[in-house]
Each structure stands twice: as structure tokens, then as C-alpha cells.
XYZ file of C-alpha atoms in Angstrom:
107
model
C 93.238 111.266 126.359
C 95.639 109.361 124.134
C 94.903 108.476 120.542
C 92.951 105.319 119.906
C 95.280 102.321 120.197
C 95.756 100.029 117.223
C 95.216 96.327 117.851
C 96.430 93.391 115.728
C 95.463 89.772 115.173
C 98.354 88.857 117.488
C 97.246 90.946 120.485
C 93.475 90.957 119.949
C 92.794 88.301 122.581
C 94.938 89.900 125.297
C 93.875 93.494 124.542
C 90.197 93.007 123.729
C 88.836 89.670 124.889
C 90.667 89.672 128.240
C 89.970 93.334 129.065
C 88.289 94.009 132.405
C 86.004 96.610 130.824
C 84.021 96.692 127.556
C 86.072 97.333 124.402
C 84.910 98.923 121.154
C 86.894 97.734 118.131
C 86.779 99.925 115.025
C 87.443 97.689 112.000
C 88.730 100.027 109.274
C 91.034 100.402 106.239
C 93.068 103.246 104.716
C 91.014 103.294 101.500
C 87.623 103.435 103.290
C 86.021 106.902 103.090
C 83.289 106.238 105.690
C 86.005 104.914 108.046
C 87.740 108.295 107.831
C 84.418 110.009 108.590
C 83.786 107.965 111.736
C 87.367 108.152 113.108
C 87.121 111.694 114.586
C 83.740 110.829 116.131
C 85.296 107.811 117.858
C 88.167 109.982 119.075
C 85.633 112.398 120.632
C 83.734 109.523 122.276
C 87.042 108.093 123.512
C 87.960 111.441 125.080
C 84.524 111.702 126.733
C 83.958 108.076 127.778
C 87.356 106.335 127.635
C 87.236 105.518 131.352
C 84.113 103.328 130.859
C 84.741 101.900 127.390
C 88.130 101.134 125.817
C 88.415 102.217 122.171
C 90.797 100.403 119.799
C 91.063 100.119 116.022
C 92.067 97.302 113.713
C 93.219 97.704 110.112
C 91.429 94.893 108.250
C 93.978 94.848 105.409
C 96.896 94.249 107.798
C 94.971 91.897 110.136
C 92.611 89.658 108.128
C 92.122 86.798 110.625
C 90.176 88.566 113.376
C 87.669 90.373 111.115
C 87.041 87.091 109.277
C 86.431 85.227 112.535
C 83.762 87.791 113.556
C 82.193 87.925 110.067
C 83.156 91.544 109.456
C 82.232 91.939 105.786
C 81.657 95.695 105.529
C 83.604 98.550 107.048
C 83.512 100.542 109.125
C 82.245 97.948 111.586
C 82.239 98.783 115.281
C 82.135 95.737 117.545
C 81.721 95.972 121.302
C 83.195 93.110 123.326
C 82.481 92.534 126.998
C 83.719 89.600 129.060
C 85.334 88.073 125.988
C 82.066 88.022 124.018
C 80.798 90.105 121.097
C 77.840 92.011 122.598
C 77.088 94.621 119.918
C 77.854 95.254 116.256
C 77.319 98.546 114.413
C 77.964 98.531 110.654
C 78.503 101.708 108.661
C 79.302 105.321 109.461
C 76.819 107.105 111.708
C 76.693 110.612 113.212
C 77.987 111.077 116.749
C 74.518 111.316 118.325
C 73.417 108.041 116.697
C 76.603 106.245 117.765
C 76.324 107.558 121.321
C 72.718 106.345 121.466
C 73.655 102.872 120.205
C 76.551 102.701 122.671
C 74.587 104.150 125.619
C 74.651 100.841 127.524
C 78.472 100.982 127.596
C 79.145 104.733 128.033
């Protein structure tokens, strides 16, 4: 499975909101320690469940408009979008088992 694709303000709508399957967006930044902790967990989940749920990441420092429009105030924030709508939001780093449980409806 390929690495998790980066998404930008410019392609967020086409990549995420218009996707034909649910998309998890990892809002992160280089300086965020908990973001670095959750990244390998998301890569594992992507490898295991990438056919059901698309995983992408967005650097909030380089792309401020989208996080602001979805009221992302703390990172890491994991948003799940389905059918163009925000359907789930998980804030903060969590262990793999906890993330898998929270995402069970989409995996």
C-alpha cells in the first residue's frame, strides 16, 4: 500500500469531499509531537483497511483554510468525511486499538 497521500486546500474538495468512499483526513504539523506518534498507526490502518477508507493528510501550517473551515483547533485531528459531509471527528493521539474502535463503522 502506498504512503498516505498529502492533500491541500486546493484539492481538498476533489480528493476528499467528492470521493466515492469515506475519507479520513489527518490534520497535522511538523512541530506536533502527538502527530508524529499517530502517523505510523494511520499508516498501519491504511495498509489494513485502505480499500474501504481512503487515508490522506493535510499540513495545517501549509494549508490554513480547510482546517479553519472545519474548526480544527487542536492537532492531531482526524476527520472522516463521507458523501461530502464531516461524519466523525477524533481529536488527539490515541493508540491503534482505540482508533480502530472509533473508526469501526468505516473499516
